[in-house]
Amino acid sequence: QKKVMTYAREIVPSFNAYLYFRIGYWIAKKIARMLYRVRVGLVHDEQYAAIDTGSTVVFVMNHRSNMDYILVAFLAAERTTLSYAVGEWAKIWPLQMLIRAMGAFFVRRKSGNPLYRRVLERYIHMATREGVCQAVFLEGGLSRDGMLRQPKLGLVDYMLRQFDFENDRDIVFIPVGINYDRTIEDRSLVRSLDPEAEKRSWWFVVRTTIGFIRRSFFLMIISRWRRYGYAGVNFGSPVSIKNYCETRGVDFSKLDRGERFATVEDLCRELMGAIAGVVPILPLSILATIFLGVREQWLDVDEIEDRTNIHIRDLKKKGAPVLEIPRATRIHAIGDALDHLLLRNLIEYSGDRYRMVSKNIAILQYYANSIVHWREEK
């Protein structure tokens, strides 16, 4: 019992409404708009208005960056609070107190302790049953190669394990797709895929982070700092679990473990497909795809613009959520993306032509992978 109380105190948040709406919302908005041009799309207001107000809403999303926590919390804060699951990285004083007050709950992601998992399961079930609005990264962790990962079933299974669709309040999953013209952690994420890469020390990470912040402030002072392009968030069509159970003849509370896991897996794959369908397609992802397609070939601005227009046209034919940029200003968006790639040494420039820098091909691939699922025939 003593261990249970220890685990419960560690997991359960201590939500503070004033801190969330007055301080947290203001900080999240300032950071998001300072770093990116934030764009929101595919918000089906009439579908959301039809959701039963007594339902538990769960946002399920892909995980591109640790900025996701800030970005989605800021965008949703005018309508609801969000409770996130955060890992051990956030258990640092005073960050731990702030995150807990913002409604997040802590999860030991790699814990195999059955007692701990049971306490975590019970908390998530109770929070869901009582209507706490939650946000779940369905992939379970950050994408390291830029592609969408297979869904993790744990948290969704905890929510549905004892769900009685005839008597319990409805659970409504809302797919959310997130993408960035620049992911702040991109080089670290890609580097982690290399088994021969030297492991970086804690001091190296701290020193690099401080240097990055200091350099950014210096560029702001001399008016040369620029935002990291677009950050896009798309909200998809809600999925009612009551309707899901009724139309498919499923009762999660009566399934044995094997059947329940198979059913939850089918649901999570369906949700993951819905997320893939709303991940925003941003200018830099398209340019990365173009440069990877021609490899060492040089391209001038007119060729890049033509290829970009062709990609946008083909993607829209497939129903892809391409960021809406007026055609008259599209050349400026392309120019900004090219400048961004040049600044980060991902492409090189000679005369009036551009080509990719071969040694940084993995970073370009990371951004191209965010839309790779649309390059396959739909």
Short mmCIF file of C-alpha atoms in Angstrom, two decimals:
data_model
loop_
_atom_site.label_atom_id
_atom_site.label_comp_id
_atom_site.label_asym_id
_atom_site.label_seq_id
_atom_site.Cartn_x
_atom_site.Cartn_y
_atom_site.Cartn_z
CA GLN A 1 0.00 0.00 0.00
CA LYS A 2 2.88 2.35 0.74
CA LYS A 3 4.32 1.72 -2.74
CA VAL A 4 0.91 2.35 -4.29
CA MET A 5 0.66 5.73 -2.56
CA THR A 6 4.19 6.61 -3.72
CA TYR A 7 3.34 5.75 -7.32
CA ALA A 8 0.03 7.62 -7.13
CA ARG A 9 1.67 10.81 -5.81
CA GLU A 10 4.22 10.58 -8.61
CA ILE A 11 1.63 10.08 -11.37
CA VAL A 12 -1.33 12.28 -10.42
CA PRO A 13 -1.07 15.97 -11.46
CA SER A 14 -1.86 18.91 -9.19
CA PHE A 15 -3.73 21.06 -11.71
CA ASN A 16 -3.79 24.81 -11.13
CA ALA A 17 -6.34 26.64 -13.31
CA TYR A 18 -4.80 30.08 -12.78
CA LEU A 19 -1.33 28.86 -13.71
CA TYR A 20 -2.69 27.01 -16.76
CA PHE A 21 -4.85 29.76 -18.26
CA ARG A 22 -3.08 32.92 -17.11
CA ILE A 23 0.59 32.00 -17.12
CA GLY A 24 0.97 28.75 -19.06
CA TYR A 25 -1.25 29.87 -21.93
CA TRP A 26 0.55 33.22 -22.23
CA ILE A 27 4.00 31.59 -22.21
CA ALA A 28 2.96 28.91 -24.72
CA LYS A 29 1.46 31.50 -27.08
CA LYS A 30 4.53 33.74 -26.92
CA ILE A 31 6.98 30.89 -27.51
CA ALA A 32 4.96 29.33 -30.34
CA ARG A 33 4.47 32.61 -32.21
CA MET A 34 8.04 33.75 -31.59
CA LEU A 35 9.51 30.60 -33.12
CA TYR A 36 7.02 29.82 -35.90
CA ARG A 37 4.30 31.09 -38.17
CA VAL A 38 1.54 29.00 -36.63
CA ARG A 39 -1.18 27.73 -38.95
CA VAL A 40 -4.28 25.74 -37.97
CA GLY A 41 -6.44 23.89 -40.45
CA LEU A 42 -9.19 21.32 -41.04
CA VAL A 43 -11.17 22.35 -37.97
CA HIS A 44 -14.62 20.88 -38.52
CA ASP A 45 -16.59 23.09 -36.14
CA GLU A 46 -19.95 21.54 -37.02
CA GLN A 47 -18.61 18.06 -36.19
CA TYR A 48 -17.13 19.24 -32.90
CA ALA A 49 -20.36 21.06 -32.00
CA ALA A 50 -22.20 17.73 -32.40
CA ILE A 51 -20.03 16.01 -29.77
CA ASP A 52 -21.96 15.23 -26.59
CA THR A 53 -20.82 17.75 -23.97
CA GLY A 54 -20.65 14.93 -21.42
CA SER A 55 -18.07 13.03 -23.47
CA THR A 56 -14.41 12.57 -22.64
CA VAL A 57 -12.34 14.11 -25.44
CA VAL A 58 -8.93 12.60 -26.22
CA PHE A 59 -6.64 14.27 -28.77
CA VAL A 60 -4.45 11.64 -30.47
CA MET A 61 -1.48 13.03 -32.37
CA ASN A 62 1.87 12.33 -33.97
CA HIS A 63 5.01 13.36 -32.07
CA ARG A 64 7.49 15.48 -34.05
CA SER A 65 9.08 17.62 -31.34
CA ASN A 66 8.94 18.51 -27.67
CA MET A 67 7.42 21.76 -28.98
CA ASP A 68 4.26 19.70 -29.56
CA TYR A 69 3.34 20.05 -25.88
CA ILE A 70 3.51 23.84 -26.10
CA LEU A 71 1.93 24.21 -29.52
CA VAL A 72 -1.16 22.04 -29.01
CA ALA A 73 -1.76 23.26 -25.44
CA PHE A 74 -1.70 26.86 -26.73
CA LEU A 75 -4.09 26.11 -29.61
CA ALA A 76 -6.55 24.17 -27.45
CA ALA A 77 -6.42 26.43 -24.38
CA GLU A 78 -9.23 28.73 -25.52
CA ARG A 79 -11.64 25.78 -25.47
CA THR A 80 -10.30 23.22 -23.03
CA THR A 81 -7.45 22.09 -20.79
CA LEU A 82 -5.24 19.17 -21.81
CA SER A 83 -3.70 16.49 -19.64
CA TYR A 84 -0.52 15.00 -21.13
CA ALA A 85 1.56 11.97 -20.26
CA VAL A 86 5.19 13.08 -19.88
CA GLY A 87 8.28 10.97 -19.38
CA GLU A 88 11.15 10.98 -16.92
CA TRP A 89 12.86 13.87 -18.74
CA ALA A 90 10.44 16.31 -17.08
CA LYS A 91 11.14 15.20 -13.51
CA ILE A 92 13.61 18.01 -12.85
CA TRP A 93 13.01 20.70 -10.21
CA PRO A 94 11.42 23.22 -10.70
CA LEU A 95 10.19 21.99 -14.11
CA GLN A 96 8.44 19.07 -12.42
CA MET A 97 6.20 21.32 -10.30
CA LEU A 98 5.32 23.55 -13.25
CA ILE A 99 4.43 20.61 -15.53
CA ARG A 100 2.36 18.93 -12.82
CA ALA A 101 0.47 22.19 -12.16
CA MET A 102 -0.25 22.40 -15.90
CA GLY A 103 -2.16 19.11 -15.67
CA ALA A 104 0.45 16.66 -16.98
CA PHE A 105 0.89 13.24 -15.40
CA PHE A 106 4.22 11.42 -15.18
CA VAL A 107 4.83 8.01 -16.75
CA ARG A 108 7.79 5.68 -16.35
CA ARG A 109 7.65 4.59 -19.96
CA LYS A 110 9.99 1.61 -19.66
CA SER A 111 8.83 0.38 -16.27
CA GLY A 112 8.02 -3.34 -16.20
CA ASN A 113 6.82 -3.18 -12.60
CA PRO A 114 3.32 -4.75 -12.63
CA LEU A 115 2.20 -2.83 -9.52
CA TYR A 116 3.26 0.49 -11.06
CA ARG A 117 1.49 -0.35 -14.32
CA ARG A 118 -1.67 -1.22 -12.39
CA VAL A 119 -1.66 2.12 -10.55
CA LEU A 120 -1.06 3.96 -13.85
CA GLU A 121 -3.88 2.02 -15.50
CA ARG A 122 -6.24 2.87 -12.67
CA TYR A 123 -5.44 6.58 -12.82
CA ILE A 124 -5.98 6.78 -16.59
CA HIS A 125 -9.23 4.82 -16.35
CA MET A 126 -10.56 7.07 -13.57
CA ALA A 127 -9.48 10.27 -15.36
CA THR A 128 -11.15 9.13 -18.58
CA ARG A 129 -14.32 8.02 -16.80
CA GLU A 130 -14.57 11.41 -15.04
CA GLY A 131 -14.27 13.35 -18.31
CA VAL A 132 -10.69 14.69 -18.10
CA CYS A 133 -9.67 15.95 -21.56
CA GLN A 134 -6.40 14.25 -22.53
CA ALA A 135 -3.75 14.38 -25.24
CA VAL A 136 -1.96 11.20 -26.30
CA PHE A 137 1.04 10.83 -28.59
CA LEU A 138 -0.08 7.63 -30.27
CA GLU A 139 3.44 6.78 -31.45
CA GLY A 140 4.62 6.71 -27.84
CA GLY A 141 7.71 8.84 -28.51
CA LEU A 142 9.42 11.21 -30.91
CA SER A 143 9.84 10.16 -34.54
CA ARG A 144 13.58 9.84 -35.10
CA ASP A 145 13.56 9.44 -38.87
CA GLY A 146 10.64 11.78 -39.59
CA MET A 147 8.25 8.99 -40.59
CA LEU A 148 5.09 8.12 -38.71
CA ARG A 149 5.68 5.23 -36.33
CA GLN A 150 3.51 2.27 -35.44
CA PRO A 151 0.97 3.09 -32.72
CA LYS A 152 1.56 2.15 -29.09
CA LEU A 153 -1.47 0.53 -27.51
CA GLY A 154 -0.89 0.98 -23.76
CA LEU A 155 -2.66 4.23 -22.87
CA VAL A 156 -5.58 3.64 -25.24
CA ASP A 157 -6.00 0.13 -23.85
CA TYR A 158 -6.10 1.54 -20.30
CA MET A 159 -8.86 3.93 -21.37
CA LEU A 160 -10.97 1.22 -23.01
CA ARG A 161 -10.23 -1.85 -20.92
CA GLN A 162 -13.33 -1.46 -18.75
CA PHE A 163 -15.35 0.75 -21.13
CA ASP A 164 -19.06 -0.10 -21.12
CA PHE A 165 -20.51 1.66 -24.17
CA GLU A 166 -24.09 1.28 -22.89
CA ASN A 167 -23.55 2.97 -19.51
CA ASP A 168 -20.26 4.92 -19.52
CA ARG A 169 -19.80 8.42 -20.91
CA ASP A 170 -18.63 8.44 -24.53
CA ILE A 171 -14.93 8.70 -25.37
CA VAL A 172 -14.24 10.80 -28.47
CA PHE A 173 -10.84 10.60 -30.14
CA ILE A 174 -9.81 13.61 -32.24
CA PRO A 175 -6.89 12.99 -34.66
CA VAL A 176 -4.31 15.80 -34.72
CA GLY A 177 -1.51 16.11 -37.29
CA ILE A 178 1.57 18.24 -36.50
CA ASN A 179 4.45 19.30 -38.73
CA TYR A 180 7.24 21.90 -38.69
CA ASP A 181 9.46 23.58 -41.26
CA ARG A 182 12.15 23.11 -38.65
CA THR A 183 12.17 20.66 -35.77
CA ILE A 184 14.52 22.03 -33.14
CA GLU A 185 15.82 18.54 -32.21
CA ASP A 186 16.23 17.28 -35.79
CA ARG A 187 20.00 16.68 -35.73
CA SER A 188 19.86 14.94 -32.34
CA LEU A 189 16.99 12.73 -33.46
CA VAL A 190 18.69 11.70 -36.70
CA ARG A 191 22.01 11.18 -34.92
CA SER A 192 20.38 8.77 -32.46
CA LEU A 193 19.73 6.39 -35.38
CA ASP A 194 23.46 5.95 -35.98
CA PRO A 195 24.70 3.07 -33.77
CA GLU A 196 28.32 4.19 -34.28
CA ALA A 197 27.72 7.80 -33.22
CA GLU A 198 29.59 8.82 -30.09
CA LYS A 199 27.31 9.24 -27.11
CA ARG A 200 27.00 12.87 -26.07
CA SER A 201 27.50 13.75 -22.41
CA TRP A 202 24.97 15.58 -20.27
CA TRP A 203 27.35 18.53 -20.10
CA PHE A 204 27.61 18.66 -23.92
CA VAL A 205 23.80 18.81 -24.20
CA VAL A 206 23.58 21.63 -21.62
CA ARG A 207 26.43 23.58 -23.20
CA THR A 208 24.96 23.24 -26.70
CA THR A 209 21.50 24.29 -25.52
CA ILE A 210 22.82 27.37 -23.72
CA GLY A 211 24.89 28.29 -26.78
CA PHE A 212 21.86 27.93 -29.04
CA ILE A 213 19.74 30.19 -26.80
CA ARG A 214 22.54 32.76 -26.45
CA ARG A 215 23.12 32.87 -30.21
CA SER A 216 19.38 33.29 -30.84
CA PHE A 217 19.18 36.22 -28.40
CA PHE A 218 22.20 37.85 -30.02
CA LEU A 219 20.59 37.58 -33.46
CA MET A 220 17.42 39.13 -32.03
CA ILE A 221 19.38 42.06 -30.62
CA ILE A 222 21.00 42.84 -33.98
CA SER A 223 17.66 42.28 -35.78
CA ARG A 224 18.96 39.30 -37.78
CA TRP A 225 17.01 36.56 -36.03
CA ARG A 226 14.27 34.91 -38.06
CA ARG A 227 11.52 32.47 -37.22
CA TYR A 228 11.83 28.79 -38.12
CA GLY A 229 9.22 28.85 -40.84
CA TYR A 230 5.74 27.36 -40.47
CA ALA A 231 4.33 25.15 -37.72
CA GLY A 232 1.14 23.50 -38.88
CA VAL A 233 -1.53 21.79 -36.79
CA ASN A 234 -4.57 20.14 -38.36
CA PHE A 235 -7.53 18.78 -36.39
CA GLY A 236 -9.35 15.89 -38.02
CA SER A 237 -12.80 14.33 -37.73
CA PRO A 238 -13.78 13.01 -34.27
CA VAL A 239 -14.18 9.28 -33.68
CA SER A 240 -16.87 8.30 -31.15
CA ILE A 241 -16.10 5.06 -29.33
CA LYS A 242 -19.79 4.49 -28.59
CA ASN A 243 -20.53 4.63 -32.31
CA TYR A 244 -17.45 2.48 -32.98
CA CYS A 245 -18.70 -0.19 -30.56
CA GLU A 246 -22.29 -0.09 -31.83
CA THR A 247 -21.41 -0.29 -35.53
CA ARG A 248 -18.85 -3.08 -35.04
CA GLY A 249 -20.58 -5.01 -32.30
CA VAL A 250 -17.67 -4.57 -29.87
CA ASP A 251 -17.85 -4.42 -26.07
CA PHE A 252 -14.33 -3.81 -24.72
CA SER A 253 -15.35 -4.60 -21.14
CA LYS A 254 -16.35 -8.16 -22.11
CA LEU A 255 -13.37 -9.09 -24.29
CA ASP A 256 -10.59 -11.29 -22.99
CA ARG A 257 -7.05 -9.92 -23.06
CA GLY A 258 -6.09 -11.29 -26.47
CA GLU A 259 -9.29 -10.19 -28.20
CA ARG A 260 -9.18 -6.78 -26.55
CA PHE A 261 -5.60 -6.11 -27.63
CA ALA A 262 -6.39 -7.13 -31.21
CA THR A 263 -9.43 -4.81 -31.23
CA VAL A 264 -7.51 -1.92 -29.65
CA GLU A 265 -4.74 -2.42 -32.21
CA ASP A 266 -7.26 -2.19 -35.07
CA LEU A 267 -8.65 1.01 -33.57
CA CYS A 268 -5.18 2.54 -33.05
CA ARG A 269 -4.17 1.74 -36.63
CA GLU A 270 -7.35 3.43 -37.82
CA LEU A 271 -6.57 6.47 -35.67
CA MET A 272 -2.97 6.49 -36.92
CA GLY A 273 -4.27 6.49 -40.49
CA ALA A 274 -6.53 9.44 -39.63
CA ILE A 275 -3.53 11.30 -38.15
CA ALA A 276 -1.48 10.59 -41.29
CA GLY A 277 -4.30 12.05 -43.36
CA VAL A 278 -4.16 15.42 -41.56
CA VAL A 279 -0.40 15.94 -41.05
CA PRO A 280 0.19 19.36 -42.68
CA ILE A 281 2.34 19.48 -45.80
CA LEU A 282 4.66 22.46 -45.43
CA PRO A 283 7.00 24.20 -47.91
CA LEU A 284 10.22 22.79 -46.49
CA SER A 285 8.97 19.18 -46.66
CA ILE A 286 8.19 19.68 -50.35
CA LEU A 287 11.59 21.27 -51.10
CA ALA A 288 13.39 18.46 -49.24
CA THR A 289 11.51 15.95 -51.41
CA ILE A 290 12.49 17.84 -54.57
CA PHE A 291 16.22 18.04 -53.75
CA LEU A 292 16.34 14.38 -52.75
CA GLY A 293 14.67 13.49 -56.02
CA VAL A 294 17.37 15.13 -58.14
CA ARG A 295 20.32 14.39 -55.80
CA GLU A 296 23.44 16.15 -57.15
CA GLN A 297 21.62 18.05 -59.90
CA TRP A 298 21.63 21.85 -59.78
CA LEU A 299 18.25 23.62 -59.96
CA ASP A 300 17.47 27.27 -60.55
CA VAL A 301 14.59 29.10 -58.84
CA ASP A 302 12.24 28.70 -61.83
CA GLU A 303 12.82 24.93 -61.91
CA ILE A 304 12.26 24.70 -58.15
CA GLU A 305 9.04 26.69 -58.44
CA ASP A 306 7.79 24.50 -61.30
CA ARG A 307 8.58 21.29 -59.43
CA THR A 308 6.93 22.68 -56.28
CA ASN A 309 3.76 23.53 -58.18
CA ILE A 310 3.69 20.03 -59.69
CA HIS A 311 4.10 18.43 -56.26
CA ILE A 312 1.36 20.61 -54.76
CA ARG A 313 -1.01 19.81 -57.62
CA ASP A 314 -0.38 16.04 -57.34
CA LEU A 315 -0.74 16.08 -53.55
CA LYS A 316 -4.01 18.00 -53.70
CA LYS A 317 -5.37 15.46 -56.19
CA LYS A 318 -4.78 12.81 -53.54
CA GLY A 319 -6.58 14.90 -50.94
CA ALA A 320 -3.44 15.82 -49.01
CA PRO A 321 -3.68 18.76 -46.54
CA VAL A 322 -1.21 21.09 -48.25
CA LEU A 323 -0.66 24.38 -46.41
CA GLU A 324 -2.75 26.95 -48.22
CA ILE A 325 -0.46 29.67 -49.61
CA PRO A 326 -1.86 31.99 -52.29
CA ARG A 327 -0.19 31.30 -55.63
CA ALA A 328 0.86 34.96 -55.88
CA THR A 329 2.91 34.68 -52.68
CA ARG A 330 4.08 31.08 -53.16
CA ILE A 331 7.39 32.20 -54.68
CA HIS A 332 8.11 34.16 -51.48
CA ALA A 333 7.38 31.07 -49.37
CA ILE A 334 9.74 29.05 -51.58
CA GLY A 335 12.40 31.73 -51.22
CA ASP A 336 12.06 31.70 -47.42
CA ALA A 337 12.38 27.90 -47.35
CA LEU A 338 15.47 28.04 -49.59
CA ASP A 339 17.05 30.65 -47.31
CA HIS A 340 16.32 28.45 -44.33
CA LEU A 341 17.95 25.43 -46.01
CA LEU A 342 20.98 27.53 -46.97
CA LEU A 343 21.34 28.92 -43.47
CA ARG A 344 21.49 25.38 -42.06
CA ASN A 345 23.89 24.16 -44.77
CA LEU A 346 21.39 21.61 -46.09
CA ILE A 347 21.71 23.00 -49.63
CA GLU A 348 24.41 25.02 -51.38
CA TYR A 349 24.22 27.93 -53.79
CA SER A 350 26.22 28.77 -56.90
CA GLY A 351 25.30 31.60 -59.25
CA ASP A 352 21.53 31.34 -59.40
CA ARG A 353 21.28 27.59 -58.82
CA TYR A 354 20.92 25.30 -55.81
CA ARG A 355 21.65 21.69 -54.92
CA MET A 356 21.63 19.52 -51.80
CA VAL A 357 24.69 19.12 -49.55
CA SER A 358 25.41 15.39 -49.62
CA LYS A 359 26.81 15.14 -46.09
CA ASN A 360 23.48 16.42 -44.68
CA ILE A 361 21.26 14.12 -46.72
CA ALA A 362 19.91 12.46 -43.56
CA ILE A 363 18.42 15.76 -42.34
CA LEU A 364 16.75 16.41 -45.69
CA GLN A 365 15.41 12.85 -45.61
CA TYR A 366 14.00 13.50 -42.14
CA TYR A 367 11.86 16.37 -43.46
CA ALA A 368 10.88 14.58 -46.66
CA ASN A 369 9.75 11.59 -44.59
CA SER A 370 7.05 13.69 -42.91
CA ILE A 371 5.03 13.46 -46.15
CA VAL A 372 6.39 10.17 -47.52
CA HIS A 373 3.04 8.44 -46.92
CA TRP A 374 1.47 10.72 -49.56
CA ARG A 375 4.05 9.77 -52.19
CA GLU A 376 2.59 6.29 -52.24
CA GLU A 377 -0.51 5.79 -54.33
CA LYS A 378 -3.69 6.51 -52.39
#
